């Protein structure tokens, strides 16, 4: 959450709620909507580290709102984030743990586990397809995010197939 | 007769003979597909899914077992008997579009209707309707080779639907298409299914499989799972949003 907020603040100063709205508008409905509390906690930490500062802006009939802006140190941190290569996805699959370990305990049959998981992945795929249909065709970022999720799901299904073929 | 299954396979077996050795491809499949159903068949390569769908359309002979189409026994038909049955009841779409290269798009689509006994006028009207639906009306006079892969597959789908078949069989129809054309072909399958078309789709593409109401999984020539796929949203701990986890 830190770097995306820094990136948005590098564009222009904003208050917490505006940052939440910006994330939702850019990434669309496939992106799990960030919790406003979490955004304020992150902003607090960024402020403590000297990456952002805030000013109170007076509002009539309402409590003051805090507008955050990025500092030189924040800009530097953002630059090094952008310059670093990003870790690839790691296989840390809870289902694979189940699949390997559960039959050893006699708790479950491997075929049943695979079949249930396949149906679950396919129903996720269906939801993603429906999400893509509902997404504004002009929002390329949101559509690419959904497509990325679909491609990952396809890989998970292919892996499931390999597990079904090769595990005893 | 909504109670009569469109497809019924009973203990269907296919054994290939390669170099004198029997290789079982399909080992005792029971499958019933009702009118209006959209069934996806998935499984690893070599699991028998293509062999199965080819047998259901009479493009490959069965070794033993029964195939019933629309309430009539079909596995005992001769090759010409199958050809007649296919013209009237079955539409087929393949991974490689198999359009007739030296005929126009329009003629490719009209041919099955004409062979099926439609008058030239009926065949033309049906073709105009289908190509219009598929956004290909302006390509009617073109040779198939002039079209992109996605357009050729849409023409192949129009051809398969020209006879208003009872059953649409599709074997990896998106296997050779990019993401955008896959989406267009799937949208189309969804639309004809919405109009009541019975579809059996063999696919390795999870996006395509997720269009179906029901997924049949094959492994080593046998059905290992057969059931409906619902929506993950109604289940705790699994929504579309949970698939996406942006780090940062």
PDB file of N, CA and C in Angstrom, chain A residues 20-84:
ATOM      1  N   UNK A  20      -8.281   6.781  -1.764  1.00  0.00           N
ATOM      2  CA  UNK A  20      -9.092   5.565  -1.894  1.00  0.00           C
ATOM      3  C   UNK A  20      -9.889   5.594  -3.192  1.00  0.00           C
ATOM      4  N   UNK A  21     -10.508   6.741  -3.461  1.00  0.00           N
ATOM      5  CA  UNK A  21     -11.311   6.863  -4.691  1.00  0.00           C
ATOM      6  C   UNK A  21     -10.448   6.724  -5.943  1.00  0.00           C
ATOM      7  N   UNK A  22      -9.222   7.293  -5.884  1.00  0.00           N
ATOM      8  CA  UNK A  22      -8.338   7.227  -7.053  1.00  0.00           C
ATOM      9  C   UNK A  22      -7.950   5.773  -7.337  1.00  0.00           C
ATOM     10  N   UNK A  23      -7.606   5.027  -6.292  1.00  0.00           N
ATOM     11  CA  UNK A  23      -7.240   3.614  -6.490  1.00  0.00           C
ATOM     12  C   UNK A  23      -8.389   2.830  -7.115  1.00  0.00           C
ATOM     13  N   UNK A  24      -9.601   3.088  -6.619  1.00  0.00           N
ATOM     14  CA  UNK A  24     -10.769   2.371  -7.147  1.00  0.00           C
ATOM     15  C   UNK A  24     -11.033   2.731  -8.601  1.00  0.00           C
ATOM     16  N   UNK A  25     -10.868   4.029  -8.911  1.00  0.00           N
ATOM     17  CA  UNK A  25     -11.155   4.461 -10.284  1.00  0.00           C
ATOM     18  C   UNK A  25     -10.128   3.887 -11.256  1.00  0.00           C
ATOM     19  N   UNK A  26      -8.866   3.831 -10.839  1.00  0.00           N
ATOM     20  CA  UNK A  26      -7.816   3.378 -11.752  1.00  0.00           C
ATOM     21  C   UNK A  26      -7.907   1.866 -11.969  1.00  0.00           C
ATOM     22  N   UNK A  27      -8.032   1.104 -10.882  1.00  0.00           N
ATOM     23  CA  UNK A  27      -7.915  -0.352 -11.014  1.00  0.00           C
ATOM     24  C   UNK A  27      -9.250  -1.070 -11.193  1.00  0.00           C
ATOM     25  N   UNK A  28     -10.336  -0.364 -10.973  1.00  0.00           N
ATOM     26  CA  UNK A  28     -11.636  -0.954 -11.263  1.00  0.00           C
ATOM     27  C   UNK A  28     -12.064  -1.971 -10.226  1.00  0.00           C
ATOM     28  N   UNK A  29     -13.132  -2.710 -10.558  1.00  0.00           N
ATOM     29  CA  UNK A  29     -13.778  -3.522  -9.530  1.00  0.00           C
ATOM     30  C   UNK A  29     -13.072  -4.845  -9.256  1.00  0.00           C
ATOM     31  N   UNK A  30     -12.078  -5.216 -10.084  1.00  0.00           N
ATOM     32  CA  UNK A  30     -11.343  -6.451  -9.772  1.00  0.00           C
ATOM     33  C   UNK A  30     -10.396  -6.226  -8.600  1.00  0.00           C
ATOM     34  N   UNK A  31     -10.072  -4.949  -8.348  1.00  0.00           N
ATOM     35  CA  UNK A  31      -9.146  -4.633  -7.273  1.00  0.00           C
ATOM     36  C   UNK A  31      -9.921  -4.564  -5.973  1.00  0.00           C
ATOM     37  N   UNK A  32      -9.517  -5.350  -4.971  1.00  0.00           N
ATOM     38  CA  UNK A  32     -10.263  -5.306  -3.711  1.00  0.00           C
ATOM     39  C   UNK A  32     -10.158  -3.914  -3.106  1.00  0.00           C
ATOM     40  N   UNK A  33     -11.290  -3.292  -2.978  1.00  0.00           N
ATOM     41  CA  UNK A  33     -11.354  -1.899  -2.548  1.00  0.00           C
ATOM     42  C   UNK A  33     -10.595  -1.697  -1.229  1.00  0.00           C
ATOM     43  N   UNK A  34      -9.626  -0.744  -1.219  1.00  0.00           N
ATOM     44  CA  UNK A  34      -8.829  -0.588  -0.002  1.00  0.00           C
ATOM     45  C   UNK A  34      -9.661   0.001   1.127  1.00  0.00           C
ATOM     46  N   UNK A  35      -9.353  -0.478   2.299  1.00  0.00           N
ATOM     47  CA  UNK A  35     -10.038  -0.036   3.503  1.00  0.00           C
ATOM     48  C   UNK A  35      -9.528   1.364   3.877  1.00  0.00           C
ATOM     49  N   UNK A  36     -10.457   2.293   4.171  1.00  0.00           N
ATOM     50  CA  UNK A  36     -10.051   3.677   4.437  1.00  0.00           C
ATOM     51  C   UNK A  36      -9.163   3.768   5.686  1.00  0.00           C
ATOM     52  N   UNK A  37      -9.462   2.906   6.673  1.00  0.00           N
ATOM     53  CA  UNK A  37      -8.651   2.878   7.895  1.00  0.00           C
ATOM     54  C   UNK A  37      -7.214   2.507   7.590  1.00  0.00           C
ATOM     55  N   UNK A  38      -7.087   1.520   6.708  1.00  0.00           N
ATOM     56  CA  UNK A  38      -5.762   1.057   6.313  1.00  0.00           C
ATOM     57  C   UNK A  38      -4.986   2.163   5.588  1.00  0.00           C
ATOM     58  N   UNK A  39      -5.705   2.932   4.801  1.00  0.00           N
ATOM     59  CA  UNK A  39      -5.063   4.044   4.094  1.00  0.00           C
ATOM     60  C   UNK A  39      -4.534   5.074   5.090  1.00  0.00           C
ATOM     61  N   UNK A  40      -5.350   5.394   6.120  1.00  0.00           N
ATOM     62  CA  UNK A  40      -4.898   6.385   7.109  1.00  0.00           C
ATOM     63  C   UNK A  40      -3.723   5.860   7.925  1.00  0.00           C
ATOM     64  N   UNK A  41      -3.755   4.574   8.264  1.00  0.00           N
ATOM     65  CA  UNK A  41      -2.637   3.991   9.010  1.00  0.00           C
ATOM     66  C   UNK A  41      -1.353   4.088   8.188  1.00  0.00           C
ATOM     67  N   UNK A  42      -1.463   3.739   6.882  1.00  0.00           N
ATOM     68  CA  UNK A  42      -0.292   3.790   6.006  1.00  0.00           C
ATOM     69  C   UNK A  42       0.229   5.222   5.862  1.00  0.00           C
ATOM     70  N   UNK A  43      -0.710   6.172   5.709  1.00  0.00           N
ATOM     71  CA  UNK A  43      -0.304   7.584   5.599  1.00  0.00           C
ATOM     72  C   UNK A  43       0.420   8.025   6.874  1.00  0.00           C
ATOM     73  N   UNK A  44      -0.065   7.569   8.009  1.00  0.00           N
ATOM     74  CA  UNK A  44       0.559   7.900   9.295  1.00  0.00           C
ATOM     75  C   UNK A  44       1.999   7.407   9.344  1.00  0.00           C
ATOM     76  N   UNK A  45       2.193   6.159   8.864  1.00  0.00           N
ATOM     77  CA  UNK A  45       3.544   5.590   8.871  1.00  0.00           C
ATOM     78  C   UNK A  45       4.460   6.327   7.902  1.00  0.00           C
ATOM     79  N   UNK A  46       3.914   6.635   6.728  1.00  0.00           N
ATOM     80  CA  UNK A  46       4.711   7.370   5.736  1.00  0.00           C
ATOM     81  C   UNK A  46       5.127   8.737   6.298  1.00  0.00           C
ATOM     82  N   UNK A  47       4.231   9.339   7.093  1.00  0.00           N
ATOM     83  CA  UNK A  47       4.522  10.648   7.671  1.00  0.00           C
ATOM     84  C   UNK A  47       5.622  10.521   8.718  1.00  0.00           C
ATOM     85  N   UNK A  48       5.534   9.450   9.526  1.00  0.00           N
ATOM     86  CA  UNK A  48       6.536   9.204  10.561  1.00  0.00           C
ATOM     87  C   UNK A  48       7.920   8.994   9.942  1.00  0.00           C
ATOM     88  N   UNK A  49       7.937   8.317   8.785  1.00  0.00           N
ATOM     89  CA  UNK A  49       9.208   8.061   8.093  1.00  0.00           C
ATOM     90  C   UNK A  49       9.704   9.270   7.311  1.00  0.00           C
ATOM     91  N   UNK A  50       8.918  10.332   7.289  1.00  0.00           N
ATOM     92  CA  UNK A  50       9.344  11.550   6.599  1.00  0.00           C
ATOM     93  C   UNK A  50       9.113  11.534   5.096  1.00  0.00           C
ATOM     94  N   UNK A  51       8.285  10.579   4.624  1.00  0.00           N
ATOM     95  CA  UNK A  51       8.029  10.496   3.179  1.00  0.00           C
ATOM     96  C   UNK A  51       6.875  11.395   2.735  1.00  0.00           C
ATOM     97  N   UNK A  52       5.985  11.680   3.646  1.00  0.00           N
ATOM     98  CA  UNK A  52       4.895  12.624   3.326  1.00  0.00           C
ATOM     99  C   UNK A  52       4.742  13.608   4.493  1.00  0.00           C
ATOM    100  N   UNK A  53       4.131  14.733   4.216  1.00  0.00           N
ATOM    101  CA  UNK A  53       3.716  15.660   5.282  1.00  0.00           C
ATOM    102  C   UNK A  53       2.245  15.964   5.065  1.00  0.00           C
ATOM    103  N   UNK A  54       1.631  16.473   6.126  1.00  0.00           N
ATOM    104  CA  UNK A  54       0.215  16.827   5.966  1.00  0.00           C
ATOM    105  C   UNK A  54      -0.026  18.248   6.457  1.00  0.00           C
ATOM    106  N   UNK A  55      -1.011  18.872   5.854  1.00  0.00           N
ATOM    107  CA  UNK A  55      -1.465  20.167   6.360  1.00  0.00           C
ATOM    108  C   UNK A  55      -2.960  20.083   6.632  1.00  0.00           C
ATOM    109  N   UNK A  56      -3.386  20.753   7.688  1.00  0.00           N
ATOM    110  CA  UNK A  56      -4.815  20.799   7.988  1.00  0.00           C
ATOM    111  C   UNK A  56      -5.473  21.847   7.126  1.00  0.00           C
ATOM    112  N   UNK A  57      -6.535  21.500   6.468  1.00  0.00           N
ATOM    113  CA  UNK A  57      -7.275  22.464   5.662  1.00  0.00           C
ATOM    114  C   UNK A  57      -8.623  22.677   6.340  1.00  0.00           C
ATOM    115  N   UNK A  58      -8.921  23.912   6.610  1.00  0.00           N
ATOM    116  CA  UNK A  58     -10.185  24.209   7.290  1.00  0.00           C
ATOM    117  C   UNK A  58     -11.364  24.030   6.347  1.00  0.00           C
ATOM    118  N   UNK A  59     -12.430  23.501   6.906  1.00  0.00           N
ATOM    119  CA  UNK A  59     -13.658  23.351   6.113  1.00  0.00           C
ATOM    120  C   UNK A  59     -14.788  23.968   6.914  1.00  0.00           C
ATOM    121  N   UNK A  60     -15.698  24.659   6.241  1.00  0.00           N
ATOM    122  CA  UNK A  60     -16.823  25.234   6.982  1.00  0.00           C
ATOM    123  C   UNK A  60     -17.789  24.112   7.359  1.00  0.00           C
ATOM    124  N   UNK A  61     -18.306  24.165   8.557  1.00  0.00           N
ATOM    125  CA  UNK A  61     -19.293  23.212   9.081  1.00  0.00           C
ATOM    126  C   UNK A  61     -18.766  21.775   9.243  1.00  0.00           C
ATOM    127  N   UNK A  62     -17.490  21.563   9.039  1.00  0.00           N
ATOM    128  CA  UNK A  62     -16.955  20.214   9.168  1.00  0.00           C
ATOM    129  C   UNK A  62     -15.611  20.275   9.873  1.00  0.00           C
ATOM    130  N   UNK A  63     -15.171  19.139  10.436  1.00  0.00           N
ATOM    131  CA  UNK A  63     -13.813  19.150  10.994  1.00  0.00           C
ATOM    132  C   UNK A  63     -12.782  19.381   9.888  1.00  0.00           C
ATOM    133  N   UNK A  64     -11.628  19.877  10.287  1.00  0.00           N
ATOM    134  CA  UNK A  64     -10.547  20.097   9.317  1.00  0.00           C
ATOM    135  C   UNK A  64     -10.215  18.794   8.605  1.00  0.00           C
ATOM    136  N   UNK A  65      -9.785  18.895   7.362  1.00  0.00           N
ATOM    137  CA  UNK A  65      -9.300  17.681   6.709  1.00  0.00           C
ATOM    138  C   UNK A  65      -7.807  17.791   6.469  1.00  0.00           C
ATOM    139  N   UNK A  66      -7.164  16.627   6.516  1.00  0.00           N
ATOM    140  CA  UNK A  66      -5.722  16.586   6.363  1.00  0.00           C
ATOM    141  C   UNK A  66      -5.392  16.324   4.904  1.00  0.00           C
ATOM    142  N   UNK A  67      -4.620  17.238   4.308  1.00  0.00           N
ATOM    143  CA  UNK A  67      -4.179  17.023   2.935  1.00  0.00           C
ATOM    144  C   UNK A  67      -2.703  16.618   2.977  1.00  0.00           C
ATOM    145  N   UNK A  68      -2.393  15.510   2.319  1.00  0.00           N
ATOM    146  CA  UNK A  68      -1.030  14.983   2.349  1.00  0.00           C
ATOM    147  C   UNK A  68      -0.287  15.370   1.083  1.00  0.00           C
ATOM    148  N   UNK A  69       1.009  15.635   1.241  1.00  0.00           N
ATOM    149  CA  UNK A  69       1.849  15.858   0.051  1.00  0.00           C
ATOM    150  C   UNK A  69       3.174  15.127   0.236  1.00  0.00           C
ATOM    151  N   UNK A  70       3.833  14.813  -0.857  1.00  0.00           N
ATOM    152  CA  UNK A  70       5.051  14.012  -0.807  1.00  0.00           C
ATOM    153  C   UNK A  70       6.260  14.900  -0.508  1.00  0.00           C
ATOM    154  N   UNK A  71       7.253  14.374   0.206  1.00  0.00           N
ATOM    155  CA  UNK A  71       8.493  15.112   0.497  1.00  0.00           C
ATOM    156  C   UNK A  71       9.586  14.652  -0.471  1.00  0.00           C
ATOM    157  N   UNK A  72      10.746  15.311  -0.408  1.00  0.00           N
ATOM    158  CA  UNK A  72      11.865  14.915  -1.269  1.00  0.00           C
ATOM    159  C   UNK A  72      12.286  13.476  -0.955  1.00  0.00           C
ATOM    160  N   UNK A  73      12.283  13.132   0.346  1.00  0.00           N
ATOM    161  CA  UNK A  73      12.652  11.757   0.736  1.00  0.00           C
ATOM    162  C   UNK A  73      11.643  10.758   0.186  1.00  0.00           C
ATOM    163  N   UNK A  74      10.382  11.158   0.191  1.00  0.00           N
ATOM    164  CA  UNK A  74       9.332  10.286  -0.348  1.00  0.00           C
ATOM    165  C   UNK A  74       9.519  10.061  -1.839  1.00  0.00           C
ATOM    166  N   UNK A  75       9.864  11.119  -2.525  1.00  0.00           N
ATOM    167  CA  UNK A  75      10.089  11.019  -3.964  1.00  0.00           C
ATOM    168  C   UNK A  75      11.264  10.076  -4.267  1.00  0.00           C
ATOM    169  N   UNK A  76      12.288  10.163  -3.415  1.00  0.00           N
ATOM    170  CA  UNK A  76      13.453   9.296  -3.583  1.00  0.00           C
ATOM    171  C   UNK A  76      13.063   7.816  -3.368  1.00  0.00           C
ATOM    172  N   UNK A  77      12.276   7.586  -2.321  1.00  0.00           N
ATOM    173  CA  UNK A  77      11.831   6.218  -2.025  1.00  0.00           C
ATOM    174  C   UNK A  77      11.000   5.673  -3.190  1.00  0.00           C
ATOM    175  N   UNK A  78      10.177   6.549  -3.734  1.00  0.00           N
ATOM    176  CA  UNK A  78       9.325   6.145  -4.862  1.00  0.00           C
ATOM    177  C   UNK A  78      10.184   5.801  -6.082  1.00  0.00           C
ATOM    178  N   UNK A  79      11.215   6.633  -6.318  1.00  0.00           N
ATOM    179  CA  UNK A  79      12.099   6.384  -7.462  1.00  0.00           C
ATOM    180  C   UNK A  79      12.800   5.035  -7.334  1.00  0.00           C
ATOM    181  N   UNK A  80      13.276   4.705  -6.138  1.00  0.00           N
ATOM    182  CA  UNK A  80      13.997   3.434  -6.029  1.00  0.00           C
ATOM    183  C   UNK A  80      13.016   2.255  -6.156  1.00  0.00           C
ATOM    184  N   UNK A  81      11.760   2.456  -5.748  1.00  0.00           N
ATOM    185  CA  UNK A  81      10.744   1.406  -5.947  1.00  0.00           C
ATOM    186  C   UNK A  81      10.527   1.157  -7.443  1.00  0.00           C
ATOM    187  N   UNK A  82      10.435   2.272  -8.199  1.00  0.00           N
ATOM    188  CA  UNK A  82      10.193   2.158  -9.635  1.00  0.00           C
ATOM    189  C   UNK A  82      11.385   1.501 -10.336  1.00  0.00           C
ATOM    190  N   UNK A  83      12.609   1.832  -9.870  1.00  0.00           N
ATOM    191  CA  UNK A  83      13.815   1.338 -10.542  1.00  0.00           C
ATOM    192  C   UNK A  83      14.115  -0.133 -10.273  1.00  0.00           C
ATOM    193  N   UNK A  84      13.646  -0.650  -9.140  1.00  0.00           N
ATOM    194  CA  UNK A  84      13.936  -2.054  -8.805  1.00  0.00           C
ATOM    195  C   UNK A  84      13.132  -3.009  -9.679  1.00  0.00           C
TER     196      UNK A  84
END
